């Protein structure tokens, strides 16, 4: 029989389904050390050299060997064991009996990194596991974008339920593993705190120095279920019933710092070439010509990650172009593509913080209008094309034509978008304590790039 292989979304190693291990779920079962999970969580195994290099700021070469990285690992993890008997059934739905305490467990883990696997990772019926990487240079707005987008998706009547839900049981979203808690720790408790406690996020830490919380290293995972209309009329028994579909979405929030650094991109962003889609955020505050039109120095600093107008004009787009080159080079390398071959991962180029430039656009520009996709329950192609056209126009007008050409020379499927995560008139303000505070985010067109990626994957249909 054909072996079913799966790709672990945590460590990016491929395995046969039969290799999956179990972790005991009985809280009273004896705890043990788990070096594999500890390595994964601390990022030590793969990143030791880079950590040492950064800490001492010297090139340590190959002097650090695996043995030297053996850490003092405490016995705080639940027991790991291989299922006995019918492995396939155990993995599919029966679970496995712990060889220490005799209790049944359903917690399946990766044989390499020991992270918990959702059944969808290896369920062959669930062919659409989407890995979406959110990329862009430091301060481009990646974390704010992701924090607000997830909020919009996860709400009871959120984006997904509205667009794909057809009845009460359809269109539901669930957080997988610890995604719910991590969402709250990383995004929710800052951006959605009550009243005037709402603050903007800190810079995302390099996943080399802090693997634990960084969404660059550990994905935020969500499982989506929905019903698709059968191709047969609904009166035909069973064949006419809606078809239940499901997919997992793995979202990585890269740290701009890692992408700007050639040595770290290789270690920190291993998931890049496995991406089903890329969202590349482009900060309008790096468009020299646009920034020169802005007057309010304080507002500029608050939107531009603390940078002053004159520095922004000096920096321009150079770092962004550099990041694009490194990403393309990395993906080509991993996929074994020649320098002349185009990368076929769909790329949504998203100009962020559009609240800052909508006032400069024509009053009837589509960028300023409410997104039509959710109401139309599909990706509205005409609107998508119009936005693509307007955003490219905005970039050309503001000195970023070279960027459009660079992307076209590297990727075969590029679509342009403009979003505001915080919303109109919600550029962060500085309070007397020097904190950057915001009103509750009221995003504008924030789901458009993801909806386009869903459309590319066949999850969402196109509508006229
Ligand atoms: N006006 C406005 N400002 C925004 C918006 N989104 C982000 N910003 C500003 O941009 C800053 C940086 O946003 P982040 O999301 O933290 O940037 P990042 O890309 O995650 O940066 P790194 O974590 O360093 O890679 C925020 O602190 C805000 O000041 C937006 O929609 N509108
Ligand atoms: Mg960030
Ligand atoms: Zn046990
Ligand atoms: Zn793994």
Short mmCIF file of C-alpha atoms and ligand atoms in Angstrom, two decimals:
data_model
loop_
_atom_site.label_atom_id
_atom_site.label_comp_id
_atom_site.label_asym_id
_atom_site.label_seq_id
_atom_site.Cartn_x
_atom_site.Cartn_y
_atom_site.Cartn_z
CA UNK A 1 0.00 0.00 0.00
CA UNK A 2 1.14 3.52 -0.78
CA UNK A 3 2.83 5.24 2.14
CA UNK A 4 1.20 8.51 3.13
CA UNK A 5 3.77 11.18 3.70
CA UNK A 6 3.27 14.46 5.48
CA UNK A 7 5.27 17.60 6.09
CA UNK A 8 5.57 18.77 9.68
CA UNK A 9 4.57 22.46 9.76
CA UNK A 10 6.86 23.09 12.72
CA UNK A 11 10.20 21.63 11.74
CA UNK A 12 9.71 21.09 7.99
CA UNK A 13 10.80 17.51 7.86
CA UNK A 14 8.89 14.92 5.87
CA UNK A 15 7.70 11.67 7.42
CA UNK A 16 5.55 8.62 6.78
CA UNK A 17 2.28 8.78 8.67
CA UNK A 18 3.26 5.54 10.43
CA UNK A 19 6.18 7.28 12.10
CA UNK A 20 3.87 9.55 14.12
CA UNK A 21 4.37 9.27 17.88
CA UNK A 22 1.99 9.89 20.78
CA UNK A 23 2.27 11.94 23.93
CA UNK A 24 0.45 10.79 27.06
CA UNK A 25 -2.44 13.08 28.00
CA UNK A 26 -2.90 11.79 31.55
CA UNK A 27 -1.83 14.59 33.93
CA UNK A 28 -0.87 12.00 36.57
CA UNK A 29 1.49 10.05 34.34
CA UNK A 30 5.17 10.44 35.21
CA UNK A 31 6.89 13.42 33.54
CA UNK A 32 10.12 13.09 31.61
CA UNK A 33 12.67 15.28 29.81
CA UNK A 34 12.01 15.88 26.12
CA UNK A 35 15.15 17.16 24.45
CA UNK A 36 13.57 17.37 21.01
CA UNK A 37 10.73 19.66 22.06
CA UNK A 38 13.06 21.66 24.27
CA UNK A 39 15.43 22.18 21.37
CA UNK A 40 12.59 23.17 19.15
CA UNK A 41 11.08 25.59 21.63
CA UNK A 42 14.33 27.28 22.50
CA UNK A 43 15.49 27.27 18.91
CA UNK A 44 18.80 25.96 20.23
CA UNK A 45 19.50 23.02 18.02
CA UNK A 46 19.53 24.91 14.77
CA UNK A 47 20.40 28.31 15.95
CA UNK A 48 23.20 27.85 18.46
CA UNK A 49 25.88 29.22 16.18
CA UNK A 50 23.88 32.25 15.27
CA UNK A 51 23.02 32.97 18.91
CA UNK A 52 26.68 32.71 19.85
CA UNK A 53 27.69 34.88 16.94
CA UNK A 54 25.21 37.58 17.87
CA UNK A 55 25.99 37.46 21.55
CA UNK A 56 29.74 37.73 21.11
CA UNK A 57 29.55 39.48 17.81
CA UNK A 58 32.30 37.22 16.48
CA UNK A 59 32.32 34.56 13.87
CA UNK A 60 32.40 31.30 15.78
CA UNK A 61 32.78 29.23 12.65
CA UNK A 62 32.13 25.56 13.18
CA UNK A 63 33.42 25.34 16.70
CA UNK A 64 30.10 24.64 18.35
CA UNK A 65 29.22 20.99 18.10
CA UNK A 66 25.95 19.32 18.96
CA UNK A 67 27.30 17.83 22.20
CA UNK A 68 28.14 21.25 23.54
CA UNK A 69 24.56 22.30 23.19
CA UNK A 70 23.20 19.63 25.47
CA UNK A 71 21.18 21.66 27.91
CA UNK A 72 19.97 20.94 31.33
CA UNK A 73 16.59 19.62 30.34
CA UNK A 74 14.16 19.16 33.19
CA UNK A 75 11.68 16.33 33.45
CA UNK A 76 8.61 18.46 32.77
CA UNK A 77 7.14 16.86 29.66
CA UNK A 78 4.48 14.19 29.35
CA UNK A 79 5.69 10.75 28.24
CA UNK A 80 6.31 10.13 24.52
CA UNK A 81 5.63 6.66 23.09
CA UNK A 82 5.05 4.77 19.85
CA UNK A 83 1.56 3.36 19.35
CA UNK A 84 1.34 -0.42 19.54
CA UNK A 85 -1.00 -2.63 17.49
CA UNK A 86 -2.69 -1.12 14.45
CA UNK A 87 -0.73 2.06 13.99
CA UNK A 88 -2.95 3.42 11.22
CA UNK A 89 -6.12 3.11 13.30
CA UNK A 90 -4.41 4.61 16.32
CA UNK A 91 -3.36 7.61 14.31
CA UNK A 92 -6.64 7.94 12.46
CA UNK A 93 -9.06 7.96 15.36
CA UNK A 94 -8.54 5.23 17.95
CA UNK A 95 -5.67 6.79 19.87
CA UNK A 96 -2.96 4.76 21.60
CA UNK A 97 -2.46 3.28 25.06
CA UNK A 98 0.37 4.84 27.09
CA UNK A 99 2.97 2.18 27.90
CA UNK A 100 3.60 3.80 31.28
CA UNK A 101 0.16 4.49 32.77
CA UNK A 102 -2.22 2.55 30.53
CA UNK A 103 -4.42 5.55 29.67
CA UNK A 104 -5.52 6.22 26.13
CA UNK A 105 -4.17 9.33 24.43
CA UNK A 106 -5.14 11.04 21.20
CA UNK A 107 -2.28 13.51 21.15
CA UNK A 108 -0.23 12.84 18.03
CA UNK A 109 3.20 14.38 17.71
CA UNK A 110 5.89 14.84 15.08
CA UNK A 111 8.62 12.17 15.32
CA UNK A 112 11.29 14.80 14.76
CA UNK A 113 10.36 17.90 16.77
CA UNK A 114 7.65 16.42 19.07
CA UNK A 115 5.15 19.21 18.41
CA UNK A 116 1.49 18.26 18.46
CA UNK A 117 0.05 17.59 15.01
CA UNK A 118 -3.51 18.41 14.12
CA UNK A 119 -5.12 15.53 12.24
CA UNK A 120 -5.36 17.73 9.20
CA UNK A 121 -1.61 17.77 8.78
CA UNK A 122 -1.59 14.23 7.55
CA UNK A 123 -5.18 13.62 6.53
CA UNK A 124 -4.91 13.00 2.79
CA UNK A 125 -8.48 14.24 2.30
CA UNK A 126 -7.47 17.60 3.66
CA UNK A 127 -5.40 18.53 0.69
CA UNK A 128 -5.39 22.23 1.34
CA UNK A 129 -3.00 23.05 4.11
CA UNK A 130 -2.15 26.63 3.50
CA UNK A 131 1.13 28.00 4.74
CA UNK A 132 1.03 31.76 4.50
CA UNK A 133 4.17 33.78 5.23
CA UNK A 134 3.76 37.42 6.16
CA UNK A 135 6.95 39.17 5.08
CA UNK A 136 8.38 42.66 4.77
CA UNK A 137 11.03 44.85 6.32
CA UNK A 138 11.10 46.08 9.91
CA UNK A 139 8.13 48.24 10.78
CA UNK A 140 6.21 47.48 7.57
CA UNK A 141 3.17 46.59 9.67
CA UNK A 142 3.27 42.78 9.52
CA UNK A 143 2.33 42.06 13.13
CA UNK A 144 -0.36 44.70 13.31
CA UNK A 145 -1.78 43.37 10.03
CA UNK A 146 -1.81 39.78 11.26
CA UNK A 147 -3.14 40.63 14.71
CA UNK A 148 -6.09 42.53 13.22
CA UNK A 149 -6.70 40.06 10.38
CA UNK A 150 -6.91 37.14 12.79
CA UNK A 151 -9.28 39.07 14.99
CA UNK A 152 -11.54 39.65 11.98
CA UNK A 153 -11.41 35.98 11.00
CA UNK A 154 -11.98 34.55 14.45
CA UNK A 155 -14.91 36.72 15.46
CA UNK A 156 -18.21 34.86 15.64
CA UNK A 157 -19.55 36.56 12.54
CA UNK A 158 -16.11 37.03 11.09
CA UNK A 159 -14.78 37.08 7.57
CA UNK A 160 -14.77 33.34 7.12
CA UNK A 161 -18.20 32.57 8.52
CA UNK A 162 -19.71 35.35 6.45
CA UNK A 163 -18.06 34.34 3.23
CA UNK A 164 -18.22 30.54 3.33
CA UNK A 165 -20.81 29.77 5.98
CA UNK A 166 -24.07 28.50 4.50
CA UNK A 167 -25.82 27.21 7.57
CA UNK A 168 -25.32 27.08 11.31
CA UNK A 169 -22.74 24.31 11.21
CA UNK A 170 -20.81 25.54 8.26
CA UNK A 171 -17.97 28.00 8.05
CA UNK A 172 -16.46 27.44 11.46
CA UNK A 173 -12.92 28.27 12.52
CA UNK A 174 -10.95 26.79 15.39
CA UNK A 175 -7.59 27.71 16.87
CA UNK A 176 -5.23 24.73 16.85
CA UNK A 177 -2.66 23.84 19.54
CA UNK A 178 -1.73 26.90 21.60
CA UNK A 179 -2.62 29.43 18.90
CA UNK A 180 -5.44 30.96 20.91
CA UNK A 181 -3.27 31.74 23.93
CA UNK A 182 -0.36 32.87 21.84
CA UNK A 183 -2.62 35.16 19.85
CA UNK A 184 -3.68 36.78 23.07
CA UNK A 185 -0.13 37.07 24.43
CA UNK A 186 1.35 38.47 21.26
CA UNK A 187 -1.47 40.57 19.77
CA UNK A 188 -4.79 40.54 21.59
CA UNK A 189 -3.81 41.86 24.99
CA UNK A 190 -2.19 44.93 23.43
CA UNK A 191 -4.37 45.86 20.49
CA UNK A 192 -7.72 44.79 21.88
CA UNK A 193 -7.25 45.82 25.49
CA UNK A 194 -10.21 47.76 26.93
CA UNK A 195 -10.47 51.52 26.38
CA UNK A 196 -7.36 53.64 26.65
CA UNK A 197 -5.07 50.71 27.51
CA UNK A 198 -4.85 49.78 23.82
CA UNK A 199 -1.30 49.95 22.65
CA UNK A 200 0.66 49.25 19.54
CA UNK A 201 2.92 46.19 19.39
CA UNK A 202 6.62 46.03 20.09
CA UNK A 203 9.01 45.11 17.33
CA UNK A 204 8.81 41.36 16.69
CA UNK A 205 11.87 39.75 18.19
CA UNK A 206 14.25 37.85 16.04
CA UNK A 207 13.17 34.24 16.08
CA UNK A 208 16.81 33.35 16.53
CA UNK A 209 17.00 35.12 19.84
CA UNK A 210 13.47 34.36 20.99
CA UNK A 211 11.93 31.32 19.39
CA UNK A 212 9.28 30.86 22.01
CA UNK A 213 6.91 33.66 21.23
CA UNK A 214 8.01 34.69 17.79
CA UNK A 215 5.35 34.00 15.21
CA UNK A 216 8.16 33.72 12.72
CA UNK A 217 9.34 30.47 14.16
CA UNK A 218 6.08 28.97 15.35
CA UNK A 219 3.06 29.38 13.14
CA UNK A 220 -0.37 30.48 14.32
CA UNK A 221 -2.63 27.62 13.24
CA UNK A 222 -6.34 27.63 12.44
CA UNK A 223 -8.60 24.94 11.11
CA UNK A 224 -11.46 25.94 8.83
CA UNK A 225 -14.47 23.82 7.97
CA UNK A 226 -17.09 24.62 5.40
CA UNK A 227 -19.63 22.99 3.11
CA UNK A 228 -19.22 23.09 -0.62
CA UNK A 229 -22.27 22.72 -2.83
CA UNK A 230 -22.37 19.35 -4.55
CA UNK A 231 -22.22 19.29 -8.34
CA UNK A 232 -25.39 17.14 -8.21
CA UNK A 233 -28.86 18.59 -7.54
CA UNK A 234 -29.72 18.62 -3.85
CA UNK A 235 -32.73 16.22 -4.25
CA UNK A 236 -30.43 13.29 -5.17
CA UNK A 237 -29.93 11.34 -1.94
CA UNK A 238 -26.40 11.62 -0.51
CA UNK A 239 -24.75 12.64 -3.81
CA UNK A 240 -26.64 15.91 -3.69
CA UNK A 241 -25.58 16.66 -0.12
CA UNK A 242 -23.10 19.45 0.46
CA UNK A 243 -19.49 18.28 0.66
CA UNK A 244 -17.72 18.96 3.92
CA UNK A 245 -14.33 20.51 3.34
CA UNK A 246 -11.63 21.50 5.73
CA UNK A 247 -8.23 23.11 5.61
CA UNK A 248 -5.60 24.37 7.99
CA UNK A 249 -4.06 27.80 7.76
CA UNK A 250 -0.53 28.23 9.10
CA UNK A 251 0.45 31.86 9.47
CA UNK A 252 4.01 32.98 10.04
CA UNK A 253 4.74 36.50 11.27
CA UNK A 254 8.36 37.02 10.28
CA UNK A 255 10.58 39.42 12.22
CA UNK A 256 11.74 42.09 9.79
CA UNK A 257 15.08 41.98 11.54
CA UNK A 258 15.63 38.37 10.44
CA UNK A 259 14.69 39.08 6.83
CA UNK A 260 17.06 42.01 6.60
CA UNK A 261 19.98 39.86 7.62
CA UNK A 262 21.42 37.40 5.16
CA UNK A 263 22.77 34.94 7.69
CA UNK A 264 19.56 34.78 9.70
CA UNK A 265 17.06 34.43 6.87
CA UNK A 266 18.44 30.97 6.18
CA UNK A 267 17.95 29.79 9.72
CA UNK A 268 14.94 31.73 10.87
CA UNK A 269 12.68 31.46 7.86
CA UNK A 270 12.91 27.83 6.90
CA UNK A 271 9.23 27.76 6.00
CA UNK A 272 9.60 30.25 3.15
CA UNK A 273 9.90 27.85 0.26
CA UNK A 274 7.02 25.74 1.59
CA UNK A 275 4.64 28.69 1.53
CA UNK A 276 1.36 28.23 -0.32
CA UNK A 277 1.11 31.99 -0.44
CA UNK A 278 3.15 35.01 0.55
CA UNK A 279 1.83 38.31 1.84
CA UNK A 280 4.54 40.90 1.34
CA UNK A 281 3.93 44.12 3.22
CA UNK A 282 5.26 47.31 1.79
CA UNK A 283 5.42 50.39 3.99
CA UNK A 284 4.23 53.56 2.23
CA UNK A 285 6.40 55.44 4.71
CA UNK A 286 9.42 54.16 2.79
CA UNK A 287 8.28 55.80 -0.43
CA UNK A 288 10.44 58.89 -0.46
CA UNK A 289 8.15 60.85 -2.74
CA UNK A 290 5.08 60.07 -0.69
CA UNK A 291 6.74 60.99 2.59
CA UNK A 292 7.86 64.31 1.18
CA UNK A 293 4.17 65.22 0.73
CA UNK A 294 3.41 64.64 4.42
CA UNK A 295 3.65 67.56 6.83
CA UNK A 296 2.95 66.42 10.38
CA UNK A 297 6.30 65.21 11.75
CA UNK A 298 4.74 63.59 14.84
CA UNK A 299 2.20 61.66 12.75
CA UNK A 300 5.00 60.53 10.44
CA UNK A 301 7.03 59.18 13.34
CA UNK A 302 4.05 57.33 14.79
CA UNK A 303 3.22 55.63 11.50
CA UNK A 304 6.84 55.00 10.62
CA UNK A 305 8.04 53.01 13.59
CA UNK A 306 9.64 56.05 15.22
CA UNK A 307 11.56 57.24 12.19
CA UNK A 308 11.82 60.91 11.33
CA UNK A 309 10.87 62.26 7.93
CA UNK A 310 14.44 63.03 6.93
CA UNK A 311 15.63 59.49 7.76
CA UNK A 312 12.77 57.95 5.81
CA UNK A 313 13.68 60.04 2.80
CA UNK A 314 17.29 58.96 3.16
CA UNK A 315 16.49 55.24 3.52
CA UNK A 316 13.93 55.03 0.77
CA UNK A 317 13.14 51.61 -0.56
CA UNK A 318 16.61 50.12 -0.43
CA UNK A 319 16.01 47.77 2.49
CA UNK A 320 12.73 46.53 0.98
CA UNK A 321 14.42 45.76 -2.32
CA UNK A 322 17.15 43.97 -0.46
CA UNK A 323 14.63 41.90 1.51
CA UNK A 324 12.87 40.90 -1.73
CA UNK A 325 16.15 39.80 -3.28
CA UNK A 326 17.03 37.69 -0.28
CA UNK A 327 13.62 36.06 -0.11
CA UNK A 328 13.69 35.22 -3.81
CA UNK A 329 17.23 33.91 -3.59
CA UNK A 330 16.36 31.75 -0.61
CA UNK A 331 13.24 30.26 -2.23
CA UNK A 332 15.08 29.60 -5.51
CA UNK A 333 17.85 27.87 -3.62
CA UNK A 334 15.44 25.63 -1.69
CA UNK A 335 13.32 24.79 -4.72
CA UNK A 336 16.33 24.24 -6.96
CA UNK A 337 15.25 26.94 -9.42
CA UNK A 338 17.63 28.73 -11.78
CA UNK A 339 18.10 32.46 -11.42
CA UNK A 340 16.03 33.02 -14.55
CA UNK A 341 13.10 30.87 -13.46
CA UNK A 342 10.11 32.56 -11.88
CA UNK A 343 8.81 31.50 -8.47
CA UNK A 344 5.22 30.30 -8.74
CA UNK A 345 4.12 30.90 -5.13
CA UNK A 346 1.23 33.42 -5.32
CA UNK A 347 2.47 36.74 -3.98
CA UNK A 348 0.13 39.36 -2.54
CA UNK A 349 2.00 42.65 -2.38
CA UNK A 350 0.23 44.74 0.19
CA UNK A 351 0.84 48.43 0.72
CA UNK A 352 0.08 48.79 4.41
CA UNK A 353 -1.10 51.82 6.43
CA UNK A 354 -3.31 53.05 3.55
CA UNK A 355 -5.08 55.34 6.02
CA UNK A 356 -2.00 57.53 5.53
CA UNK A 357 -2.42 57.90 1.78
CA UNK A 358 -6.15 57.59 1.07
CA UNK A 359 -6.51 61.38 1.59
CA UNK A 360 -4.11 61.87 -1.33
CA UNK A 361 -6.07 59.67 -3.77
CA UNK A 362 -8.99 60.60 -6.02
CA UNK A 363 -12.24 60.64 -4.06
CA UNK A 364 -13.66 57.79 -6.17
CA UNK A 365 -10.57 55.55 -5.94
CA UNK A 366 -11.50 51.94 -5.20
CA UNK A 367 -8.79 51.79 -2.52
CA UNK A 368 -10.89 54.15 -0.40
CA UNK A 369 -14.14 52.16 -0.87
CA UNK A 370 -15.36 49.32 1.31
CA UNK A 371 -14.20 45.89 0.17
CA UNK A 372 -16.98 44.11 -1.75
CA UNK A 373 -15.78 40.48 -1.47
CA UNK A 374 -17.45 39.44 1.74
CA UNK A 375 -20.86 40.67 0.72
CA UNK A 376 -20.47 39.04 -2.70
CA UNK A 377 -19.35 35.80 -1.02
CA UNK A 378 -16.48 35.35 -3.41
CA UNK A 379 -13.46 37.15 -4.79
CA UNK A 380 -14.79 40.02 -6.92
CA UNK A 381 -12.38 39.96 -9.84
CA UNK A 382 -13.30 43.39 -11.18
CA UNK A 383 -12.56 45.00 -7.83
CA UNK A 384 -9.34 43.00 -7.48
CA UNK A 385 -8.15 44.17 -10.89
CA UNK A 386 -9.05 47.78 -10.17
CA UNK A 387 -7.17 47.72 -6.84
CA UNK A 388 -4.16 46.07 -8.49
CA UNK A 389 -4.17 48.85 -11.09
CA UNK A 390 -4.54 51.70 -8.57
CA UNK A 391 -1.87 50.38 -6.21
CA UNK A 392 0.62 49.95 -9.03
CA UNK A 393 -0.22 53.48 -10.14
CA UNK A 394 0.38 54.79 -6.62
CA UNK A 395 3.74 52.99 -6.45
CA UNK A 396 4.83 54.24 -9.89
CA UNK A 397 3.88 57.81 -8.97
CA UNK A 398 5.88 57.60 -5.79
CA UNK A 399 9.12 56.30 -7.18
CA UNK A 400 8.61 52.56 -6.66
CA UNK A 401 8.24 51.43 -10.28
CA UNK A 402 11.53 49.56 -9.93
CA UNK A 403 10.04 47.46 -7.17
CA UNK A 404 7.12 46.41 -9.37
CA UNK A 405 9.58 45.29 -12.04
CA UNK A 406 11.82 43.51 -9.58
CA UNK A 407 8.87 41.48 -8.28
CA UNK A 408 7.69 40.68 -11.82
CA UNK A 409 11.19 39.40 -12.58
CA UNK A 410 11.07 37.01 -9.66
CA UNK A 411 7.46 35.87 -9.18
CA UNK A 412 4.98 34.67 -11.79
CA UNK A 413 1.73 35.39 -9.92
CA UNK A 414 1.74 38.83 -8.26
CA UNK A 415 -1.31 40.82 -7.17
CA UNK A 416 -1.27 44.27 -5.53
CA UNK A 417 -3.40 45.35 -2.57
CA UNK A 418 -3.71 48.25 -0.14
CA UNK A 419 -4.88 47.79 3.45
CA UNK A 420 -5.12 49.66 6.70
CA UNK A 421 -5.08 47.49 9.80
CA UNK A 422 -5.78 50.32 12.21
CA UNK A 423 -8.32 52.14 10.07
CA UNK A 424 -8.99 55.67 8.94
CA UNK A 425 -7.93 58.35 11.45
CA UNK A 426 -6.33 55.79 13.73
CA UNK A 427 -2.65 56.54 13.24
CA UNK A 428 -1.09 55.84 16.69
CA UNK A 429 -0.88 58.78 19.11
CA UNK A 430 1.74 59.27 21.79
CA UNK A 431 0.43 59.75 25.33
CA UNK A 432 2.18 61.60 28.17
CA UNK A 433 4.04 58.40 29.13
CA UNK A 434 5.43 58.16 25.62
CA UNK A 435 3.33 55.07 24.78
CA UNK A 436 1.76 54.68 21.37
CA UNK A 437 -1.94 54.32 21.85
CA UNK A 438 -4.68 53.52 19.37
CA UNK A 439 -8.45 53.42 19.19
CA UNK A 440 -9.97 49.98 18.63
CA UNK A 441 -8.73 48.88 15.19
CA UNK A 442 -11.33 49.44 12.47
CA UNK A 443 -9.54 47.84 9.53
CA UNK A 444 -10.00 48.74 5.92
CA UNK A 445 -9.78 46.02 3.21
CA UNK A 446 -7.65 43.92 5.53
CA UNK A 447 -8.93 40.52 4.37
CA UNK A 448 -8.52 41.21 0.62
CA UNK A 449 -5.05 39.61 0.28
CA UNK A 450 -6.07 36.45 2.15
CA UNK A 451 -9.30 36.18 0.16
CA UNK A 452 -7.26 36.40 -3.02
CA UNK A 453 -4.96 33.63 -1.77
CA UNK A 454 -8.04 31.52 -0.92
CA UNK A 455 -9.24 32.16 -4.43
CA UNK A 456 -5.86 31.04 -5.82
CA UNK A 457 -6.23 27.81 -3.84
CA UNK A 458 -9.74 27.17 -5.13
CA UNK A 459 -11.31 27.66 -1.71
CA UNK A 460 -13.16 30.80 -2.77
CA UNK A 461 -14.82 31.22 -6.13
CA UNK A 462 -14.45 34.27 -8.34
CA UNK A 463 -17.52 36.45 -8.80
CA UNK A 464 -18.11 39.18 -11.33
N1 LIG B 1 -1.27 54.57 10.43
C1 LIG B 1 -1.05 53.26 10.53
N2 LIG B 1 0.07 52.84 11.14
C2 LIG B 1 0.28 51.51 11.21
C3 LIG B 1 -0.64 50.55 10.68
N3 LIG B 1 -0.13 49.31 10.89
C4 LIG B 1 1.06 49.49 11.51
N4 LIG B 1 1.31 50.83 11.71
C5 LIG B 1 2.49 51.44 12.34
O1 LIG B 1 3.63 50.69 11.99
C6 LIG B 1 4.33 50.27 13.15
C7 LIG B 1 4.99 48.94 12.93
O2 LIG B 1 4.03 47.92 12.79
P1 LIG B 1 4.38 46.41 13.12
O3 LIG B 1 3.21 45.59 12.67
O4 LIG B 1 4.82 46.23 14.50
O5 LIG B 1 5.61 46.17 12.13
P2 LIG B 1 6.33 44.79 11.75
O6 LIG B 1 6.33 44.70 10.27
O7 LIG B 1 5.71 43.67 12.49
O8 LIG B 1 7.83 45.06 12.23
P3 LIG B 1 8.90 43.99 12.80
O9 LIG B 1 8.22 43.21 13.85
O10 LIG B 1 10.03 44.80 13.31
O11 LIG B 1 9.33 43.16 11.63
C8 LIG B 1 3.26 50.25 14.22
O12 LIG B 1 3.86 50.43 15.47
C9 LIG B 1 2.38 51.41 13.87
O13 LIG B 1 2.90 52.58 14.37
C10 LIG B 1 -1.83 51.04 10.05
O14 LIG B 1 -2.69 50.30 9.56
N5 LIG B 1 -1.98 52.41 10.01
MG1 LIG B 2 6.39 42.37 13.85
ZN1 LIG B 3 0.88 7.90 30.53
ZN1 LIG B 4 8.23 18.42 13.36
#
